[in-house]
Amino acid sequence: MTGYGLASADQENTKFAVEIKSLNSKFLELNLKLPRAYADKELLLRNICSKEIERGKVNVSINIERSEENLKGATINAALLSKYYKQLEAINIDLGANSNNLLQAVLSFPDVITYTEEVVNEGEWDIVQSTFNAALENFNQFRETEGAVLKQDLELRIKNILGFFAQIEVLAPLRIPQIRARLNQFLEENAGKVNVDQNRLEQELIYYIDKLDITEEKIRLKSHCDYFTETLKSKDANGKKLGFISQEIGREINTMGAKANDAQIQQLVVGMKEELEKIKEQLLNVI
């Protein structure tokens, strides 16, 4: 399910920002981007995300911006650099060598540049963690809001399928007398009415009509739609369950279409299939 959450905090000339974004995915694909100093906290953050987010292609970015006076980084030993430079310059003059790149060469000498390793301050980590929790809460709230809209759309699609179903229930019984009339007309025109064995005809009609009966499919389709709506109301993560139910709905719709033998019913079946495809697309957003 798509989602977005952002939170920030300012503390002692340092700004902390956490951004969480997700796109649809069948599984949890988590990408964490955090400062090197907090690399040992990655497993902790991953465990929290796996419990709270469950599914989606998720990007979590933690950014810390420090004021200039609080910045830590490389330090240049100016006295040592000057000493090395003068020594190299004197040697180059004695040798008559090219001295264009002396500074670049000196910068690579030992101890000319030293790096200060950033150390995690537990008080600062508390701020990072609380900011992360706030971003996660905003992220989940975003998904809940989107989920409410999604739930309304899914309920509408099921309602539309049941609307088509109600029309099919009206049309289905009308097929039998129409089929009987067509067969009688065909036999009279090609074999003559007196040559038709009515008892045998009735037996064949019963067999043929039984093959076209969609009573069981109608009962199961109605049951699956009701179960889908009931499952939607649950607060549990039921995305996969809804996916399985939609597959069962599809099977009943396909069987009804195969047995329809009626142009109007076939059109209604096509409408049901269109609604079901929209449901399947939307279920990619459901956890």
PDB file of N, CA and C in Angstrom, residues 120-204:
ATOM      1  N   VAL A 120      28.059   8.309  18.463  1.00  0.00           N
ATOM      2  CA  VAL A 120      26.634   8.421  18.753  1.00  0.00           C
ATOM      3  C   VAL A 120      26.425   8.878  20.184  1.00  0.00           C
ATOM      4  N   ASN A 121      25.673   9.940  20.321  1.00  0.00           N
ATOM      5  CA  ASN A 121      25.281  10.435  21.634  1.00  0.00           C
ATOM      6  C   ASN A 121      23.898   9.867  21.948  1.00  0.00           C
ATOM      7  N   GLU A 122      23.767   9.186  23.073  1.00  0.00           N
ATOM      8  CA  GLU A 122      22.501   8.525  23.399  1.00  0.00           C
ATOM      9  C   GLU A 122      21.348   9.521  23.497  1.00  0.00           C
ATOM     10  N   GLY A 123      21.641  10.707  24.010  1.00  0.00           N
ATOM     11  CA  GLY A 123      20.601  11.730  24.070  1.00  0.00           C
ATOM     12  C   GLY A 123      20.148  12.133  22.683  1.00  0.00           C
ATOM     13  N   GLU A 124      21.103  12.223  21.757  1.00  0.00           N
ATOM     14  CA  GLU A 124      20.770  12.559  20.377  1.00  0.00           C
ATOM     15  C   GLU A 124      19.990  11.409  19.728  1.00  0.00           C
ATOM     16  N   TRP A 125      20.377  10.153  20.050  1.00  0.00           N
ATOM     17  CA  TRP A 125      19.661   9.010  19.488  1.00  0.00           C
ATOM     18  C   TRP A 125      18.208   8.994  19.948  1.00  0.00           C
ATOM     19  N   ASP A 126      17.964   9.405  21.182  1.00  0.00           N
ATOM     20  CA  ASP A 126      16.582   9.476  21.681  1.00  0.00           C
ATOM     21  C   ASP A 126      15.748  10.421  20.820  1.00  0.00           C
ATOM     22  N   ILE A 127      16.368  11.527  20.401  1.00  0.00           N
ATOM     23  CA  ILE A 127      15.668  12.485  19.537  1.00  0.00           C
ATOM     24  C   ILE A 127      15.399  11.859  18.178  1.00  0.00           C
ATOM     25  N   VAL A 128      16.412  11.164  17.625  1.00  0.00           N
ATOM     26  CA  VAL A 128      16.248  10.501  16.328  1.00  0.00           C
ATOM     27  C   VAL A 128      15.128   9.469  16.403  1.00  0.00           C
ATOM     28  N   GLN A 129      15.118   8.681  17.468  1.00  0.00           N
ATOM     29  CA  GLN A 129      14.124   7.624  17.600  1.00  0.00           C
ATOM     30  C   GLN A 129      12.714   8.187  17.767  1.00  0.00           C
ATOM     31  N   SER A 130      12.569   9.249  18.557  1.00  0.00           N
ATOM     32  CA  SER A 130      11.245   9.854  18.730  1.00  0.00           C
ATOM     33  C   SER A 130      10.764  10.487  17.423  1.00  0.00           C
ATOM     34  N   THR A 131      11.691  11.051  16.646  1.00  0.00           N
ATOM     35  CA  THR A 131      11.338  11.616  15.340  1.00  0.00           C
ATOM     36  C   THR A 131      10.924  10.507  14.381  1.00  0.00           C
ATOM     37  N   PHE A 132      11.646   9.391  14.436  1.00  0.00           N
ATOM     38  CA  PHE A 132      11.298   8.226  13.613  1.00  0.00           C
ATOM     39  C   PHE A 132       9.907   7.711  13.973  1.00  0.00           C
ATOM     40  N   ASN A 133       9.613   7.608  15.259  1.00  0.00           N
ATOM     41  CA  ASN A 133       8.295   7.135  15.702  1.00  0.00           C
ATOM     42  C   ASN A 133       7.180   8.067  15.236  1.00  0.00           C
ATOM     43  N   ALA A 134       7.451   9.377  15.262  1.00  0.00           N
ATOM     44  CA  ALA A 134       6.452  10.361  14.804  1.00  0.00           C
ATOM     45  C   ALA A 134       6.210  10.215  13.304  1.00  0.00           C
ATOM     46  N   ALA A 135       7.300  10.020  12.539  1.00  0.00           N
ATOM     47  CA  ALA A 135       7.157   9.824  11.087  1.00  0.00           C
ATOM     48  C   ALA A 135       6.387   8.546  10.792  1.00  0.00           C
ATOM     49  N   LEU A 136       6.654   7.487  11.572  1.00  0.00           N
ATOM     50  CA  LEU A 136       5.960   6.212  11.384  1.00  0.00           C
ATOM     51  C   LEU A 136       4.472   6.357  11.704  1.00  0.00           C
ATOM     52  N   GLU A 137       4.157   7.119  12.734  1.00  0.00           N
ATOM     53  CA  GLU A 137       2.756   7.366  13.079  1.00  0.00           C
ATOM     54  C   GLU A 137       2.052   8.140  11.965  1.00  0.00           C
ATOM     55  N   ASN A 138       2.719   9.155  11.414  1.00  0.00           N
ATOM     56  CA  ASN A 138       2.145   9.917  10.295  1.00  0.00           C
ATOM     57  C   ASN A 138       1.977   9.028   9.066  1.00  0.00           C
ATOM     58  N   PHE A 139       2.937   8.150   8.862  1.00  0.00           N
ATOM     59  CA  PHE A 139       2.887   7.212   7.736  1.00  0.00           C
ATOM     60  C   PHE A 139       1.669   6.297   7.854  1.00  0.00           C
ATOM     61  N   ASN A 140       1.478   5.720   9.040  1.00  0.00           N
ATOM     62  CA  ASN A 140       0.349   4.824   9.257  1.00  0.00           C
ATOM     63  C   ASN A 140      -0.984   5.560   9.175  1.00  0.00           C
ATOM     64  N   GLN A 141      -1.015   6.803   9.631  1.00  0.00           N
ATOM     65  CA  GLN A 141      -2.240   7.596   9.534  1.00  0.00           C
ATOM     66  C   GLN A 141      -2.592   7.870   8.079  1.00  0.00           C
ATOM     67  N   PHE A 142      -1.567   8.140   7.280  1.00  0.00           N
ATOM     68  CA  PHE A 142      -1.765   8.355   5.834  1.00  0.00           C
ATOM     69  C   PHE A 142      -2.377   7.099   5.217  1.00  0.00           C
ATOM     70  N   ARG A 143      -1.858   5.940   5.579  1.00  0.00           N
ATOM     71  CA  ARG A 143      -2.359   4.694   5.001  1.00  0.00           C
ATOM     72  C   ARG A 143      -3.766   4.364   5.502  1.00  0.00           C
ATOM     73  N   GLU A 144      -4.063   4.723   6.741  1.00  0.00           N
ATOM     74  CA  GLU A 144      -5.417   4.502   7.256  1.00  0.00           C
ATOM     75  C   GLU A 144      -6.429   5.358   6.495  1.00  0.00           C
ATOM     76  N   THR A 145      -6.057   6.613   6.230  1.00  0.00           N
ATOM     77  CA  THR A 145      -6.947   7.504   5.479  1.00  0.00           C
ATOM     78  C   THR A 145      -7.171   6.970   4.072  1.00  0.00           C
ATOM     79  N   GLU A 146      -6.076   6.546   3.438  1.00  0.00           N
ATOM     80  CA  GLU A 146      -6.190   5.980   2.092  1.00  0.00           C
ATOM     81  C   GLU A 146      -6.992   4.687   2.132  1.00  0.00           C
ATOM     82  N   GLY A 147      -6.808   3.903   3.213  1.00  0.00           N
ATOM     83  CA  GLY A 147      -7.523   2.640   3.351  1.00  0.00           C
ATOM     84  C   GLY A 147      -9.023   2.824   3.460  1.00  0.00           C
ATOM     85  N   ALA A 148      -9.451   3.909   4.142  1.00  0.00           N
ATOM     86  CA  ALA A 148     -10.890   4.174   4.270  1.00  0.00           C
ATOM     87  C   ALA A 148     -11.514   4.448   2.904  1.00  0.00           C
ATOM     88  N   VAL A 149     -10.788   5.215   2.077  1.00  0.00           N
ATOM     89  CA  VAL A 149     -11.272   5.508   0.719  1.00  0.00           C
ATOM     90  C   VAL A 149     -11.300   4.228  -0.104  1.00  0.00           C
ATOM     91  N   LEU A 150     -10.266   3.412   0.060  1.00  0.00           N
ATOM     92  CA  LEU A 150     -10.160   2.147  -0.671  1.00  0.00           C
ATOM     93  C   LEU A 150     -11.295   1.208  -0.286  1.00  0.00           C
ATOM     94  N   LYS A 151     -11.618   1.167   1.000  1.00  0.00           N
ATOM     95  CA  LYS A 151     -12.692   0.319   1.489  1.00  0.00           C
ATOM     96  C   LYS A 151     -14.027   0.712   0.843  1.00  0.00           C
ATOM     97  N   GLN A 152     -14.286   1.994   0.741  1.00  0.00           N
ATOM     98  CA  GLN A 152     -15.526   2.469   0.104  1.00  0.00           C
ATOM     99  C   GLN A 152     -15.588   2.032  -1.352  1.00  0.00           C
ATOM    100  N   ASP A 153     -14.451   2.116  -2.035  1.00  0.00           N
ATOM    101  CA  ASP A 153     -14.422   1.732  -3.458  1.00  0.00           C
ATOM    102  C   ASP A 153     -14.669   0.235  -3.613  1.00  0.00           C
ATOM    103  N   LEU A 154     -14.050  -0.588  -2.773  1.00  0.00           N
ATOM    104  CA  LEU A 154     -14.250  -2.039  -2.850  1.00  0.00           C
ATOM    105  C   LEU A 154     -15.702  -2.416  -2.548  1.00  0.00           C
ATOM    106  N   GLU A 155     -16.280  -1.751  -1.566  1.00  0.00           N
ATOM    107  CA  GLU A 155     -17.689  -2.004  -1.244  1.00  0.00           C
ATOM    108  C   GLU A 155     -18.586  -1.650  -2.428  1.00  0.00           C
ATOM    109  N   LEU A 156     -18.242  -0.555  -3.121  1.00  0.00           N
ATOM    110  CA  LEU A 156     -19.016  -0.151  -4.302  1.00  0.00           C
ATOM    111  C   LEU A 156     -18.905  -1.198  -5.401  1.00  0.00           C
ATOM    112  N   ARG A 157     -17.687  -1.747  -5.615  1.00  0.00           N
ATOM    113  CA  ARG A 157     -17.492  -2.749  -6.672  1.00  0.00           C
ATOM    114  C   ARG A 157     -18.296  -4.013  -6.382  1.00  0.00           C
ATOM    115  N   ILE A 158     -18.303  -4.444  -5.118  1.00  0.00           N
ATOM    116  CA  ILE A 158     -19.091  -5.624  -4.747  1.00  0.00           C
ATOM    117  C   ILE A 158     -20.580  -5.334  -4.925  1.00  0.00           C
ATOM    118  N   LYS A 159     -20.997  -4.124  -4.565  1.00  0.00           N
ATOM    119  CA  LYS A 159     -22.398  -3.725  -4.738  1.00  0.00           C
ATOM    120  C   LYS A 159     -22.789  -3.766  -6.215  1.00  0.00           C
ATOM    121  N   ASN A 160     -21.880  -3.323  -7.091  1.00  0.00           N
ATOM    122  CA  ASN A 160     -22.151  -3.350  -8.532  1.00  0.00           C
ATOM    123  C   ASN A 160     -22.267  -4.786  -9.042  1.00  0.00           C
ATOM    124  N   ILE A 161     -21.382  -5.677  -8.536  1.00  0.00           N
ATOM    125  CA  ILE A 161     -21.460  -7.086  -8.933  1.00  0.00           C
ATOM    126  C   ILE A 161     -22.801  -7.676  -8.513  1.00  0.00           C
ATOM    127  N   LEU A 162     -23.236  -7.363  -7.296  1.00  0.00           N
ATOM    128  CA  LEU A 162     -24.526  -7.868  -6.811  1.00  0.00           C
ATOM    129  C   LEU A 162     -25.687  -7.256  -7.594  1.00  0.00           C
ATOM    130  N   GLY A 163     -25.489  -6.037  -8.097  1.00  0.00           N
ATOM    131  CA  GLY A 163     -26.505  -5.412  -8.943  1.00  0.00           C
ATOM    132  C   GLY A 163     -26.679  -6.174 -10.254  1.00  0.00           C
ATOM    133  N   PHE A 164     -25.553  -6.527 -10.882  1.00  0.00           N
ATOM    134  CA  PHE A 164     -25.606  -7.355 -12.093  1.00  0.00           C
ATOM    135  C   PHE A 164     -26.213  -8.723 -11.770  1.00  0.00           C
ATOM    136  N   PHE A 165     -25.841  -9.261 -10.605  1.00  0.00           N
ATOM    137  CA  PHE A 165     -26.345 -10.565 -10.172  1.00  0.00           C
ATOM    138  C   PHE A 165     -27.873 -10.556 -10.046  1.00  0.00           C
ATOM    139  N   ALA A 166     -28.425  -9.467  -9.495  1.00  0.00           N
ATOM    140  CA  ALA A 166     -29.880  -9.365  -9.336  1.00  0.00           C
ATOM    141  C   ALA A 166     -30.583  -9.393 -10.693  1.00  0.00           C
ATOM    142  N   GLN A 167     -29.969  -8.755 -11.693  1.00  0.00           N
ATOM    143  CA  GLN A 167     -30.559  -8.762 -13.037  1.00  0.00           C
ATOM    144  C   GLN A 167     -30.502 -10.164 -13.649  1.00  0.00           C
ATOM    145  N   ILE A 168     -29.397 -10.880 -13.378  1.00  0.00           N
ATOM    146  CA  ILE A 168     -29.258 -12.246 -13.895  1.00  0.00           C
ATOM    147  C   ILE A 168     -30.319 -13.155 -13.274  1.00  0.00           C
ATOM    148  N   GLU A 169     -30.607 -12.955 -11.987  1.00  0.00           N
ATOM    149  CA  GLU A 169     -31.630 -13.772 -11.323  1.00  0.00           C
ATOM    150  C   GLU A 169     -32.994 -13.613 -11.990  1.00  0.00           C
ATOM    151  N   VAL A 170     -33.269 -12.421 -12.505  1.00  0.00           N
ATOM    152  CA  VAL A 170     -34.543 -12.181 -13.188  1.00  0.00           C
ATOM    153  C   VAL A 170     -34.555 -12.860 -14.558  1.00  0.00           C
ATOM    154  N   LEU A 171     -33.411 -12.783 -15.259  1.00  0.00           N
ATOM    155  CA  LEU A 171     -33.348 -13.290 -16.632  1.00  0.00           C
ATOM    156  C   LEU A 171     -33.176 -14.804 -16.715  1.00  0.00           C
ATOM    157  N   ALA A 172     -32.493 -15.401 -15.733  1.00  0.00           N
ATOM    158  CA  ALA A 172     -32.163 -16.835 -15.820  1.00  0.00           C
ATOM    159  C   ALA A 172     -33.376 -17.733 -16.013  1.00  0.00           C
ATOM    160  N   PRO A 173     -34.488 -17.582 -15.267  1.00  0.00           N
ATOM    161  CA  PRO A 173     -35.639 -18.477 -15.464  1.00  0.00           C
ATOM    162  C   PRO A 173     -36.302 -18.336 -16.824  1.00  0.00           C
ATOM    163  N   LEU A 174     -36.128 -17.183 -17.476  1.00  0.00           N
ATOM    164  CA  LEU A 174     -36.764 -16.955 -18.769  1.00  0.00           C
ATOM    165  C   LEU A 174     -36.111 -17.762 -19.879  1.00  0.00           C
ATOM    166  N   ARG A 175     -34.907 -18.276 -19.631  1.00  0.00           N
ATOM    167  CA  ARG A 175     -34.194 -19.016 -20.686  1.00  0.00           C
ATOM    168  C   ARG A 175     -34.895 -20.336 -21.019  1.00  0.00           C
ATOM    169  N   ILE A 176     -35.500 -20.988 -20.014  1.00  0.00           N
ATOM    170  CA  ILE A 176     -36.034 -22.336 -20.205  1.00  0.00           C
ATOM    171  C   ILE A 176     -37.160 -22.367 -21.243  1.00  0.00           C
ATOM    172  N   PRO A 177     -38.204 -21.547 -21.095  1.00  0.00           N
ATOM    173  CA  PRO A 177     -39.243 -21.571 -22.130  1.00  0.00           C
ATOM    174  C   PRO A 177     -38.728 -21.135 -23.499  1.00  0.00           C
ATOM    175  N   GLN A 178     -37.718 -20.231 -23.507  1.00  0.00           N
ATOM    176  CA  GLN A 178     -37.148 -19.783 -24.784  1.00  0.00           C
ATOM    177  C   GLN A 178     -36.398 -20.929 -25.470  1.00  0.00           C
ATOM    178  N   ILE A 179     -35.644 -21.686 -24.669  1.00  0.00           N
ATOM    179  CA  ILE A 179     -34.917 -22.829 -25.223  1.00  0.00           C
ATOM    180  C   ILE A 179     -35.899 -23.884 -25.732  1.00  0.00           C
ATOM    181  N   ARG A 180     -36.937 -24.153 -24.937  1.00  0.00           N
ATOM    182  CA  ARG A 180     -37.945 -25.137 -25.332  1.00  0.00           C
ATOM    183  C   ARG A 180     -38.610 -24.720 -26.651  1.00  0.00           C
ATOM    184  N   ALA A 181     -38.962 -23.439 -26.758  1.00  0.00           N
ATOM    185  CA  ALA A 181     -39.637 -22.946 -27.966  1.00  0.00           C
ATOM    186  C   ALA A 181     -38.724 -23.059 -29.186  1.00  0.00           C
ATOM    187  N   ARG A 182     -37.441 -22.723 -29.023  1.00  0.00           N
ATOM    188  CA  ARG A 182     -36.503 -22.789 -30.150  1.00  0.00           C
ATOM    189  C   ARG A 182     -36.322 -24.228 -30.637  1.00  0.00           C
ATOM    190  N   LEU A 183     -36.210 -25.164 -29.696  1.00  0.00           N
ATOM    191  CA  LEU A 183     -36.034 -26.568 -30.090  1.00  0.00           C
ATOM    192  C   LEU A 183     -37.273 -27.125 -30.785  1.00  0.00           C
ATOM    193  N   ASN A 184     -38.446 -26.811 -30.265  1.00  0.00           N
ATOM    194  CA  ASN A 184     -39.691 -27.270 -30.889  1.00  0.00           C
ATOM    195  C   ASN A 184     -39.825 -26.732 -32.304  1.00  0.00           C
ATOM    196  N   GLN A 185     -39.493 -25.455 -32.455  1.00  0.00           N
ATOM    197  CA  GLN A 185     -39.594 -24.837 -33.781  1.00  0.00           C
ATOM    198  C   GLN A 185     -38.613 -25.490 -34.755  1.00  0.00           C
ATOM    199  N   PHE A 186     -37.391 -25.756 -34.272  1.00  0.00           N
ATOM    200  CA  PHE A 186     -36.376 -26.377 -35.120  1.00  0.00           C
ATOM    201  C   PHE A 186     -36.823 -27.778 -35.565  1.00  0.00           C
ATOM    202  N   LEU A 187     -37.360 -28.572 -34.636  1.00  0.00           N
ATOM    203  CA  LEU A 187     -37.784 -29.935 -34.963  1.00  0.00           C
ATOM    204  C   LEU A 187     -38.977 -29.944 -35.904  1.00  0.00           C
ATOM    205  N   GLU A 188     -39.908 -29.046 -35.667  1.00  0.00           N
ATOM    206  CA  GLU A 188     -41.090 -28.978 -36.538  1.00  0.00           C
ATOM    207  C   GLU A 188     -40.690 -28.600 -37.955  1.00  0.00           C
ATOM    208  N   GLU A 189     -39.748 -27.684 -38.059  1.00  0.00           N
ATOM    209  CA  GLU A 189     -39.334 -27.223 -39.390  1.00  0.00           C
ATOM    210  C   GLU A 189     -38.514 -28.270 -40.134  1.00  0.00           C
ATOM    211  N   ASN A 190     -37.776 -29.114 -39.404  1.00  0.00           N
ATOM    212  CA  ASN A 190     -36.860 -30.048 -40.056  1.00  0.00           C
ATOM    213  C   ASN A 190     -37.335 -31.505 -40.030  1.00  0.00           C
ATOM    214  N   ALA A 191     -38.188 -31.875 -39.057  1.00  0.00           N
ATOM    215  CA  ALA A 191     -38.633 -33.267 -38.986  1.00  0.00           C
ATOM    216  C   ALA A 191     -40.150 -33.403 -39.079  1.00  0.00           C
ATOM    217  N   GLY A 192     -40.868 -32.298 -38.849  1.00  0.00           N
ATOM    218  CA  GLY A 192     -42.329 -32.371 -38.856  1.00  0.00           C
ATOM    219  C   GLY A 192     -42.829 -32.703 -37.463  1.00  0.00           C
ATOM    220  N   LYS A 193     -43.905 -32.091 -37.068  1.00  0.00           N
ATOM    221  CA  LYS A 193     -44.420 -32.235 -35.707  1.00  0.00           C
ATOM    222  C   LYS A 193     -44.837 -33.665 -35.394  1.00  0.00           C
ATOM    223  N   VAL A 194     -45.396 -34.375 -36.365  1.00  0.00           N
ATOM    224  CA  VAL A 194     -45.916 -35.733 -36.121  1.00  0.00           C
ATOM    225  C   VAL A 194     -44.791 -36.733 -35.911  1.00  0.00           C
ATOM    226  N   ASN A 195     -43.578 -36.414 -36.384  1.00  0.00           N
ATOM    227  CA  ASN A 195     -42.454 -37.336 -36.281  1.00  0.00           C
ATOM    228  C   ASN A 195     -41.621 -37.131 -35.012  1.00  0.00           C
ATOM    229  N   VAL A 196     -42.031 -36.224 -34.150  1.00  0.00           N
ATOM    230  CA  VAL A 196     -41.274 -35.920 -32.932  1.00  0.00           C
ATOM    231  C   VAL A 196     -41.805 -36.748 -31.774  1.00  0.00           C
ATOM    232  N   ASP A 197     -40.918 -37.487 -31.132  1.00  0.00           N
ATOM    233  CA  ASP A 197     -41.258 -38.254 -29.928  1.00  0.00           C
ATOM    234  C   ASP A 197     -41.218 -37.280 -28.746  1.00  0.00           C
ATOM    235  N   GLN A 198     -42.377 -36.873 -28.250  1.00  0.00           N
ATOM    236  CA  GLN A 198     -42.454 -35.853 -27.205  1.00  0.00           C
ATOM    237  C   GLN A 198     -41.807 -36.330 -25.901  1.00  0.00           C
ATOM    238  N   ASN A 199     -41.952 -37.607 -25.570  1.00  0.00           N
ATOM    239  CA  ASN A 199     -41.336 -38.120 -24.342  1.00  0.00           C
ATOM    240  C   ASN A 199     -39.809 -38.034 -24.407  1.00  0.00           C
ATOM    241  N   ARG A 200     -39.286 -38.467 -25.556  1.00  0.00           N
ATOM    242  CA  ARG A 200     -37.821 -38.386 -25.739  1.00  0.00           C
ATOM    243  C   ARG A 200     -37.358 -36.930 -25.755  1.00  0.00           C
ATOM    244  N   LEU A 201     -38.170 -36.062 -26.352  1.00  0.00           N
ATOM    245  CA  LEU A 201     -37.840 -34.644 -26.397  1.00  0.00           C
ATOM    246  C   LEU A 201     -37.753 -34.061 -24.981  1.00  0.00           C
ATOM    247  N   GLU A 202     -38.724 -34.440 -24.139  1.00  0.00           N
ATOM    248  CA  GLU A 202     -38.727 -33.940 -22.765  1.00  0.00           C
ATOM    249  C   GLU A 202     -37.489 -34.417 -22.005  1.00  0.00           C
ATOM    250  N   GLN A 203     -37.101 -35.672 -22.229  1.00  0.00           N
ATOM    251  CA  GLN A 203     -35.913 -36.205 -21.570  1.00  0.00           C
ATOM    252  C   GLN A 203     -34.654 -35.428 -21.978  1.00  0.00           C
ATOM    253  N   GLU A 204     -34.561 -35.177 -23.270  1.00  0.00           N
ATOM    254  CA  GLU A 204     -33.400 -34.428 -23.782  1.00  0.00           C
ATOM    255  C   GLU A 204     -33.400 -32.992 -23.255  1.00  0.00           C
TER     256      GLU A 204
END
